[in-house]
């Protein structure tokens, strides 16, 4: 059997199953349509369609207008059911006429006493009703208040709050090494520098977007990621090891509206920067190794910040210019 034949057989089987399903569904709909549907009103009384209601045999002359006979539905099922009185209830055997006669025979003094008694009973009943209503109203108010309090407690549970860290104090990334003394031997290339190789990292600018900047909090995250440490001359430096030990390789400063400047450790996280500059101080005992490390980290930071690398003339760095800089650094390598 070929693949085409197998597909055709599968399609035919699917069509047959779909047809059977539609036939069975039509039978179910027909059976459900044949069954009478009885609707009920809010009192549980069945609602009988107009064409099924019984017609009254004798017309009611009061409902006739201009010789026309009105036909109404049979409402016998709506007759009220009168419950039988309890067996223990007393029965009044006097007839209405006898009761009227007794009232007529009662002297006027009895009538006045009865009226006074009836008024006193009414006043007493009214007072009891008012007291009961006031008591019920206060209980309902208390219940409503307690239910509201419980609902509020369930909807608004107690939440433990925590204060957001602010940048009024030093950043956690900077706190660990702000108090460290400057090692002059470790930072000798920076202190005794005679020349620099500068690389500028600027965010890419788009015509249809606002001017791109670097937020201080994002910059701190990259500083921690690539192992730079705050140190000498209020700049960030990359050393041989990420823990800040070993020889200084290269340094970094920020670019603000006022130009290139060192960092203020107390406001780095809240400031914004137009870019950053990484530079290698020469002469250097490990010049080539430091240059390669600087270029590698500069490219990675530019990728994270959606930025470009520029030379001292603000021109994009090409592979040829990078090799030219490396040759220049080799002359300083000890």
mmCIF file of C-alpha atoms in Angstrom:
data_model
loop_
_atom_site.group_PDB
_atom_site.id
_atom_site.type_symbol
_atom_site.label_atom_id
_atom_site.label_comp_id
_atom_site.label_asym_id
_atom_site.label_seq_id
_atom_site.Cartn_x
_atom_site.Cartn_y
_atom_site.Cartn_z
ATOM 1 C CA UNK A 1 0.000 0.000 0.000
ATOM 2 C CA UNK A 2 1.441 3.365 -0.991
ATOM 3 C CA UNK A 3 1.393 6.490 1.154
ATOM 4 C CA UNK A 4 -1.228 8.133 -1.099
ATOM 5 C CA UNK A 5 -3.582 5.167 -0.758
ATOM 6 C CA UNK A 6 -3.159 5.200 3.021
ATOM 7 C CA UNK A 7 -3.965 8.928 3.127
ATOM 8 C CA UNK A 8 -7.069 8.445 0.954
ATOM 9 C CA UNK A 9 -8.302 5.623 3.185
ATOM 10 C CA UNK A 10 -7.760 7.777 6.266
ATOM 11 C CA UNK A 11 -9.691 10.664 4.685
ATOM 12 C CA UNK A 12 -12.570 8.345 3.742
ATOM 13 C CA UNK A 13 -12.724 6.936 7.257
ATOM 14 C CA UNK A 14 -12.771 10.449 8.703
ATOM 15 C CA UNK A 15 -15.651 11.435 6.370
ATOM 16 C CA UNK A 16 -17.656 8.346 7.391
ATOM 17 C CA UNK A 17 -17.131 9.065 11.089
ATOM 18 C CA UNK A 18 -18.125 12.704 10.594
ATOM 19 C CA UNK A 19 -21.316 11.601 8.807
ATOM 20 C CA UNK A 20 -22.226 9.194 11.592
ATOM 21 C CA UNK A 21 -21.636 11.894 14.174
ATOM 22 C CA UNK A 22 -23.939 14.323 12.320
ATOM 23 C CA UNK A 23 -26.697 11.691 11.974
ATOM 24 C CA UNK A 24 -26.555 10.816 15.682
ATOM 25 C CA UNK A 25 -26.578 14.484 16.579
ATOM 26 C CA UNK A 26 -29.661 15.133 14.415
ATOM 27 C CA UNK A 27 -31.516 12.234 16.137
ATOM 28 C CA UNK A 28 -30.658 13.696 19.548
ATOM 29 C CA UNK A 29 -31.899 17.129 18.519
ATOM 30 C CA UNK A 30 -35.132 15.668 17.173
ATOM 31 C CA UNK A 31 -35.794 13.702 20.351
ATOM 32 C CA UNK A 32 -35.082 16.736 22.507
ATOM 33 C CA UNK A 33 -37.370 18.868 20.300
ATOM 34 C CA UNK A 34 -40.228 16.352 20.640
ATOM 35 C CA UNK A 35 -40.130 16.471 24.429
ATOM 36 C CA UNK A 36 -42.464 19.151 25.765
ATOM 37 C CA UNK A 37 -40.802 21.964 27.595
ATOM 38 C CA UNK A 38 -42.631 23.226 30.650
ATOM 39 C CA UNK A 39 -41.779 26.672 31.951
ATOM 40 C CA UNK A 40 -42.507 27.855 35.485
ATOM 41 C CA UNK A 41 -43.004 31.316 36.900
ATOM 42 C CA UNK A 42 -41.293 32.651 40.045
ATOM 43 C CA UNK A 43 -43.973 31.026 42.257
ATOM 44 C CA UNK A 44 -43.388 27.583 40.788
ATOM 45 C CA UNK A 45 -46.667 27.581 38.782
ATOM 46 C CA UNK A 46 -46.419 26.100 35.298
ATOM 47 C CA UNK A 47 -46.897 28.531 32.428
ATOM 48 C CA UNK A 48 -49.389 27.042 29.938
ATOM 49 C CA UNK A 49 -49.189 28.253 26.339
ATOM 50 C CA UNK A 50 -52.173 30.187 25.075
ATOM 51 C CA UNK A 51 -53.214 27.554 22.542
ATOM 52 C CA UNK A 52 -53.293 24.868 25.254
ATOM 53 C CA UNK A 53 -55.449 26.707 27.747
ATOM 54 C CA UNK A 54 -59.022 25.459 28.237
ATOM 55 C CA UNK A 55 -61.792 27.741 27.095
ATOM 56 C CA UNK A 56 -64.561 28.660 29.527
ATOM 57 C CA UNK A 57 -67.850 27.120 28.497
ATOM 58 C CA UNK A 58 -70.116 29.899 29.684
ATOM 59 C CA UNK A 59 -69.184 33.471 28.728
ATOM 60 C CA UNK A 60 -69.003 36.088 31.450
ATOM 61 C CA UNK A 61 -71.470 38.813 30.646
ATOM 62 C CA UNK A 62 -69.418 41.398 32.533
ATOM 63 C CA UNK A 63 -66.474 40.844 30.131
ATOM 64 C CA UNK A 64 -68.551 41.267 26.997
ATOM 65 C CA UNK A 65 -68.390 44.439 25.051
ATOM 66 C CA UNK A 66 -70.734 45.246 22.175
ATOM 67 C CA UNK A 67 -72.135 41.736 22.061
ATOM 68 C CA UNK A 68 -68.716 40.064 21.886
ATOM 69 C CA UNK A 69 -67.986 37.151 24.153
ATOM 70 C CA UNK A 70 -64.640 37.180 25.990
ATOM 71 C CA UNK A 71 -62.803 33.932 26.325
ATOM 72 C CA UNK A 72 -60.389 33.587 29.251
ATOM 73 C CA UNK A 73 -58.099 30.842 30.522
ATOM 74 C CA UNK A 74 -59.008 28.388 33.210
ATOM 75 C CA UNK A 75 -57.550 29.679 36.480
ATOM 76 C CA UNK A 76 -59.053 27.096 38.764
ATOM 77 C CA UNK A 77 -55.576 25.903 39.769
ATOM 78 C CA UNK A 78 -54.926 29.355 41.275
ATOM 79 C CA UNK A 79 -57.678 29.046 43.886
ATOM 80 C CA UNK A 80 -56.330 29.667 47.364
ATOM 81 C CA UNK A 81 -56.142 26.750 49.720
ATOM 82 C CA UNK A 82 -57.750 27.434 53.085
ATOM 83 C CA UNK A 83 -56.062 25.579 55.937
ATOM 84 C CA UNK A 84 -58.248 23.973 58.528
ATOM 85 C CA UNK A 85 -58.225 25.504 61.973
ATOM 86 C CA UNK A 86 -56.424 23.559 64.705
ATOM 87 C CA UNK A 87 -58.586 21.236 66.746
ATOM 88 C CA UNK A 88 -57.634 22.985 69.972
ATOM 89 C CA UNK A 89 -58.773 26.423 68.741
ATOM 90 C CA UNK A 90 -61.971 27.662 70.373
ATOM 91 C CA UNK A 91 -65.041 27.994 68.155
ATOM 92 C CA UNK A 92 -67.472 30.825 68.358
ATOM 93 C CA UNK A 93 -70.944 29.354 68.177
ATOM 94 C CA UNK A 94 -72.741 32.664 68.170
ATOM 95 C CA UNK A 95 -74.199 33.852 64.919
ATOM 96 C CA UNK A 96 -73.464 37.290 63.529
ATOM 97 C CA UNK A 97 -76.965 38.409 64.338
ATOM 98 C CA UNK A 98 -76.593 37.344 67.970
ATOM 99 C CA UNK A 99 -73.277 39.130 68.276
ATOM 100 C CA UNK A 100 -74.789 42.276 66.871
ATOM 101 C CA UNK A 101 -77.709 41.969 69.266
ATOM 102 C CA UNK A 102 -75.337 41.581 72.245
ATOM 103 C CA UNK A 103 -73.399 44.645 71.213
ATOM 104 C CA UNK A 104 -76.632 46.547 70.834
ATOM 105 C CA UNK A 105 -77.747 45.470 74.311
ATOM 106 C CA UNK A 106 -74.404 46.538 75.962
ATOM 107 C CA UNK A 107 -74.810 49.721 78.026
ATOM 108 C CA UNK A 108 -72.933 52.884 77.075
ATOM 109 C CA UNK A 109 -70.675 52.632 80.144
ATOM 110 C CA UNK A 110 -69.415 49.270 78.984
ATOM 111 C CA UNK A 111 -68.727 50.733 75.555
ATOM 112 C CA UNK A 112 -66.626 53.519 77.061
ATOM 113 C CA UNK A 113 -64.678 51.070 79.266
ATOM 114 C CA UNK A 114 -64.105 48.820 76.277
ATOM 115 C CA UNK A 115 -62.882 51.692 74.158
ATOM 116 C CA UNK A 116 -60.475 52.819 76.896
ATOM 117 C CA UNK A 117 -59.209 49.287 77.341
ATOM 118 C CA UNK A 118 -58.765 48.889 73.569
ATOM 119 C CA UNK A 119 -56.797 52.154 73.347
ATOM 120 C CA UNK A 120 -54.556 51.089 76.241
ATOM 121 C CA UNK A 121 -53.920 47.740 74.576
ATOM 122 C CA UNK A 122 -53.075 49.454 71.307
ATOM 123 C CA UNK A 123 -50.630 51.797 73.058
ATOM 124 C CA UNK A 124 -48.998 48.875 74.857
ATOM 125 C CA UNK A 125 -48.715 46.904 71.614
ATOM 126 C CA UNK A 126 -47.217 49.921 69.828
ATOM 127 C CA UNK A 127 -44.636 50.383 72.602
ATOM 128 C CA UNK A 128 -43.649 46.704 72.504
ATOM 129 C CA UNK A 129 -43.406 46.809 68.708
ATOM 130 C CA UNK A 130 -41.195 49.920 68.836
ATOM 131 C CA UNK A 131 -38.874 48.331 71.413
ATOM 132 C CA UNK A 132 -38.629 45.126 69.387
ATOM 133 C CA UNK A 133 -37.949 47.024 66.165
ATOM 134 C CA UNK A 134 -35.225 49.131 67.819
ATOM 135 C CA UNK A 135 -33.586 46.032 69.268
ATOM 136 C CA UNK A 136 -33.688 44.237 65.928
ATOM 137 C CA UNK A 137 -32.296 47.281 64.146
ATOM 138 C CA UNK A 138 -29.336 47.582 66.525
ATOM 139 C CA UNK A 139 -28.592 43.854 66.229
ATOM 140 C CA UNK A 140 -28.695 44.108 62.430
ATOM 141 C CA UNK A 141 -26.343 47.104 62.504
ATOM 142 C CA UNK A 142 -23.922 45.230 64.728
ATOM 143 C CA UNK A 143 -24.118 42.172 62.505
ATOM 144 C CA UNK A 144 -23.575 44.285 59.399
ATOM 145 C CA UNK A 145 -20.603 46.025 60.982
ATOM 146 C CA UNK A 146 -19.031 42.775 62.174
ATOM 147 C CA UNK A 147 -19.503 41.163 58.773
ATOM 148 C CA UNK A 148 -17.954 44.216 57.107
ATOM 149 C CA UNK A 149 -14.958 44.059 59.441
ATOM 150 C CA UNK A 150 -14.448 40.354 58.809
ATOM 151 C CA UNK A 151 -14.761 40.856 55.048
ATOM 152 C CA UNK A 152 -12.243 43.698 55.176
ATOM 153 C CA UNK A 153 -9.830 41.576 57.190
ATOM 154 C CA UNK A 154 -10.076 38.758 54.665
ATOM 155 C CA UNK A 155 -9.650 41.056 51.665
ATOM 156 C CA UNK A 156 -6.834 43.124 53.157
ATOM 157 C CA UNK A 157 -4.563 40.829 55.151
ATOM 158 C CA UNK A 158 -1.640 42.259 57.023
ATOM 159 C CA UNK A 159 1.321 42.758 54.686
ATOM 160 C CA UNK A 160 4.876 42.992 55.858
ATOM 161 C CA UNK A 161 6.425 46.076 54.301
ATOM 162 C CA UNK A 162 10.058 46.661 53.594
ATOM 163 C CA UNK A 163 11.839 49.899 52.886
ATOM 164 C CA UNK A 164 13.256 50.311 49.401
ATOM 165 C CA UNK A 165 16.993 50.821 49.353
ATOM 166 C CA UNK A 166 17.934 54.345 48.384
ATOM 167 C CA UNK A 167 21.152 55.637 46.919
ATOM 168 C CA UNK A 168 21.685 58.292 49.541
ATOM 169 C CA UNK A 169 24.542 56.197 50.848
ATOM 170 C CA UNK A 170 27.249 54.412 48.878
ATOM 171 C CA UNK A 171 26.285 51.766 46.355
ATOM 172 C CA UNK A 172 26.776 48.168 47.568
ATOM 173 C CA UNK A 173 29.139 47.606 44.650
ATOM 174 C CA UNK A 174 31.326 50.472 45.846
ATOM 175 C CA UNK A 175 31.097 50.028 49.619
ATOM 176 C CA UNK A 176 33.366 46.990 49.707
ATOM 177 C CA UNK A 177 36.429 48.827 48.392
ATOM 178 C CA UNK A 178 35.930 52.530 49.108
ATOM 179 C CA UNK A 179 37.966 52.245 52.282
ATOM 180 C CA UNK A 180 40.800 50.281 50.693
ATOM 181 C CA UNK A 181 44.081 52.199 50.537
ATOM 182 C CA UNK A 182 45.585 53.011 47.159
ATOM 183 C CA UNK A 183 48.520 50.769 46.339
ATOM 184 C CA UNK A 184 51.008 52.963 44.472
ATOM 185 C CA UNK A 185 52.937 49.983 43.113
ATOM 186 C CA UNK A 186 49.750 48.387 41.840
ATOM 187 C CA UNK A 187 48.574 51.625 40.204
ATOM 188 C CA UNK A 188 52.030 52.712 39.000
ATOM 189 C CA UNK A 189 51.059 52.756 35.267
ATOM 190 C CA UNK A 190 48.251 55.247 36.015
ATOM 191 C CA UNK A 191 50.299 57.397 38.402
ATOM 192 C CA UNK A 192 53.383 57.534 36.119
ATOM 193 C CA UNK A 193 51.555 57.636 32.769
ATOM 194 C CA UNK A 194 53.204 59.446 29.826
ATOM 195 C CA UNK A 195 50.718 58.428 27.122
ATOM 196 C CA UNK A 196 47.210 56.956 26.857
ATOM 197 C CA UNK A 197 45.258 54.808 24.404
ATOM 198 C CA UNK A 198 41.666 56.060 24.621
ATOM 199 C CA UNK A 199 38.536 54.188 23.463
ATOM 200 C CA UNK A 200 35.123 55.907 23.698
ATOM 201 C CA UNK A 201 31.900 53.902 24.169
ATOM 202 C CA UNK A 202 28.814 55.880 23.061
ATOM 203 C CA UNK A 203 25.199 54.606 22.892
ATOM 204 C CA UNK A 204 23.904 54.272 19.346
ATOM 205 C CA UNK A 205 21.708 57.221 18.371
ATOM 206 C CA UNK A 206 18.598 56.678 16.240
ATOM 207 C CA UNK A 207 16.809 59.417 14.343
ATOM 208 C CA UNK A 208 13.304 58.269 15.307
ATOM 209 C CA UNK A 209 14.122 57.808 19.024
ATOM 210 C CA UNK A 210 15.088 60.114 21.904
ATOM 211 C CA UNK A 211 18.762 60.675 22.659
ATOM 212 C CA UNK A 212 20.254 57.494 24.113
ATOM 213 C CA UNK A 213 21.982 57.643 27.496
ATOM 214 C CA UNK A 214 23.538 55.210 29.970
ATOM 215 C CA UNK A 215 21.817 54.977 33.327
ATOM 216 C CA UNK A 216 24.096 54.779 36.326
ATOM 217 C CA UNK A 217 22.401 51.642 37.688
ATOM 218 C CA UNK A 218 22.965 49.863 34.348
ATOM 219 C CA UNK A 219 26.580 50.988 34.298
ATOM 220 C CA UNK A 220 27.141 49.641 37.826
ATOM 221 C CA UNK A 221 25.738 46.288 36.766
ATOM 222 C CA UNK A 222 28.275 46.095 33.914
ATOM 223 C CA UNK A 223 31.083 47.248 36.207
ATOM 224 C CA UNK A 224 30.321 44.379 38.548
ATOM 225 C CA UNK A 225 29.887 41.961 35.636
ATOM 226 C CA UNK A 226 33.318 42.647 34.107
ATOM 227 C CA UNK A 227 35.242 42.968 37.353
ATOM 228 C CA UNK A 228 36.013 46.691 37.449
ATOM 229 C CA UNK A 229 36.693 48.236 40.856
ATOM 230 C CA UNK A 230 36.458 51.771 42.155
ATOM 231 C CA UNK A 231 39.819 53.117 43.223
ATOM 232 C CA UNK A 232 42.577 55.616 42.543
ATOM 233 C CA UNK A 233 41.665 59.084 41.220
ATOM 234 C CA UNK A 234 37.902 58.338 41.592
ATOM 235 C CA UNK A 235 37.872 56.045 38.570
ATOM 236 C CA UNK A 236 36.995 52.444 37.896
ATOM 237 C CA UNK A 237 39.912 50.133 37.099
ATOM 238 C CA UNK A 238 40.344 46.631 35.787
ATOM 239 C CA UNK A 239 43.127 44.668 37.438
ATOM 240 C CA UNK A 240 44.678 41.333 36.595
ATOM 241 C CA UNK A 241 42.133 39.568 38.785
ATOM 242 C CA UNK A 242 38.477 40.384 39.326
ATOM 243 C CA UNK A 243 38.975 40.614 43.093
ATOM 244 C CA UNK A 244 41.119 43.723 42.574
ATOM 245 C CA UNK A 245 44.530 42.155 43.022
ATOM 246 C CA UNK A 246 47.399 42.238 40.583
ATOM 247 C CA UNK A 247 48.647 44.926 38.227
ATOM 248 C CA UNK A 248 46.284 47.600 36.901
ATOM 249 C CA UNK A 249 45.358 46.910 33.263
ATOM 250 C CA UNK A 250 43.137 49.840 32.220
ATOM 251 C CA UNK A 251 40.839 52.516 33.705
ATOM 252 C CA UNK A 252 37.435 54.043 32.949
ATOM 253 C CA UNK A 253 35.851 57.514 33.315
ATOM 254 C CA UNK A 254 32.362 58.812 32.548
ATOM 255 C CA UNK A 255 31.166 61.278 29.916
ATOM 256 C CA UNK A 256 28.658 63.833 31.242
ATOM 257 C CA UNK A 257 27.223 67.049 29.840
ATOM 258 C CA UNK A 258 30.341 68.798 31.138
ATOM 259 C CA UNK A 259 32.687 66.395 29.372
ATOM 260 C CA UNK A 260 34.924 63.558 30.597
ATOM 261 C CA UNK A 261 35.082 63.392 34.386
ATOM 262 C CA UNK A 262 35.810 60.959 37.227
ATOM 263 C CA UNK A 263 32.953 59.283 39.081
ATOM 264 C CA UNK A 264 31.284 60.463 42.273
ATOM 265 C CA UNK A 265 30.805 57.245 44.270
ATOM 266 C CA UNK A 266 27.777 58.668 46.099
ATOM 267 C CA UNK A 267 25.795 59.495 42.949
ATOM 268 C CA UNK A 268 26.873 56.976 40.328
ATOM 269 C CA UNK A 269 23.677 54.937 40.653
ATOM 270 C CA UNK A 270 21.375 57.949 40.202
ATOM 271 C CA UNK A 271 23.336 59.763 37.475
ATOM 272 C CA UNK A 272 23.054 59.365 33.738
ATOM 273 C CA UNK A 273 25.989 59.363 31.342
ATOM 274 C CA UNK A 274 26.324 60.173 27.680
ATOM 275 C CA UNK A 275 29.022 57.516 27.416
ATOM 276 C CA UNK A 276 32.201 56.207 29.000
ATOM 277 C CA UNK A 277 35.901 56.252 28.094
ATOM 278 C CA UNK A 278 38.276 53.348 28.760
ATOM 279 C CA UNK A 279 41.995 54.050 28.478
ATOM 280 C CA UNK A 280 45.302 52.268 28.828
ATOM 281 C CA UNK A 281 48.099 54.161 30.588
ATOM 282 C CA UNK A 282 51.549 53.818 29.030
ATOM 283 C CA UNK A 283 54.252 52.774 29.619
ATOM 284 C CA UNK A 284 53.009 49.531 31.081
ATOM 285 C CA UNK A 285 54.864 46.347 32.099
ATOM 286 C CA UNK A 286 52.121 44.229 30.479
ATOM 287 C CA UNK A 287 51.060 46.634 27.738
ATOM 288 C CA UNK A 288 49.877 44.113 25.100
ATOM 289 C CA UNK A 289 48.038 41.964 27.598
ATOM 290 C CA UNK A 290 46.336 45.021 29.069
ATOM 291 C CA UNK A 291 45.389 46.366 25.619
ATOM 292 C CA UNK A 292 43.809 43.069 24.555
ATOM 293 C CA UNK A 293 41.858 42.895 27.802
ATOM 294 C CA UNK A 294 40.658 46.483 27.421
ATOM 295 C CA UNK A 295 39.474 45.988 23.831
ATOM 296 C CA UNK A 296 37.718 42.721 24.684
ATOM 297 C CA UNK A 297 35.780 44.220 27.602
ATOM 298 C CA UNK A 298 35.040 47.390 25.616
ATOM 299 C CA UNK A 299 33.428 45.362 22.819
ATOM 300 C CA UNK A 300 31.331 43.373 25.317
ATOM 301 C CA UNK A 301 30.166 46.513 27.125
ATOM 302 C CA UNK A 302 29.240 48.122 23.801
ATOM 303 C CA UNK A 303 27.161 45.068 22.935
ATOM 304 C CA UNK A 304 25.345 45.190 26.290
ATOM 305 C CA UNK A 305 24.657 48.935 26.003
ATOM 306 C CA UNK A 306 23.782 48.933 22.282
ATOM 307 C CA UNK A 307 26.747 51.288 21.783
ATOM 308 C CA UNK A 308 29.627 51.795 19.352
ATOM 309 C CA UNK A 309 33.397 52.136 19.842
ATOM 310 C CA UNK A 310 35.028 55.381 18.688
ATOM 311 C CA UNK A 311 38.659 56.477 18.453
ATOM 312 C CA UNK A 312 40.157 59.765 19.594
ATOM 313 C CA UNK A 313 38.737 61.479 16.485
ATOM 314 C CA UNK A 314 35.211 60.114 17.195
ATOM 315 C CA UNK A 315 35.445 57.754 14.234
ATOM 316 C CA UNK A 316 34.277 54.121 14.463
ATOM 317 C CA UNK A 317 37.111 51.742 15.230
ATOM 318 C CA UNK A 318 37.904 49.438 12.338
ATOM 319 C CA UNK A 319 39.971 46.232 12.505
ATOM 320 C CA UNK A 320 42.802 48.062 10.720
ATOM 321 C CA UNK A 321 42.819 50.873 13.291
ATOM 322 C CA UNK A 322 42.712 48.357 16.116
ATOM 323 C CA UNK A 323 45.804 46.637 14.720
ATOM 324 C CA UNK A 324 47.496 50.010 14.344
ATOM 325 C CA UNK A 325 46.864 50.754 18.031
ATOM 326 C CA UNK A 326 48.199 47.347 19.020
ATOM 327 C CA UNK A 327 51.406 47.998 17.139
ATOM 328 C CA UNK A 328 51.710 51.317 18.929
ATOM 329 C CA UNK A 329 51.249 49.586 22.318
ATOM 330 C CA UNK A 330 53.925 46.972 21.482
ATOM 331 C CA UNK A 331 56.553 49.683 21.540
ATOM 332 C CA UNK A 332 55.772 50.294 25.236
ATOM 333 C CA UNK A 333 55.715 46.643 26.209
ATOM 334 C CA UNK A 334 58.574 45.888 28.587
#
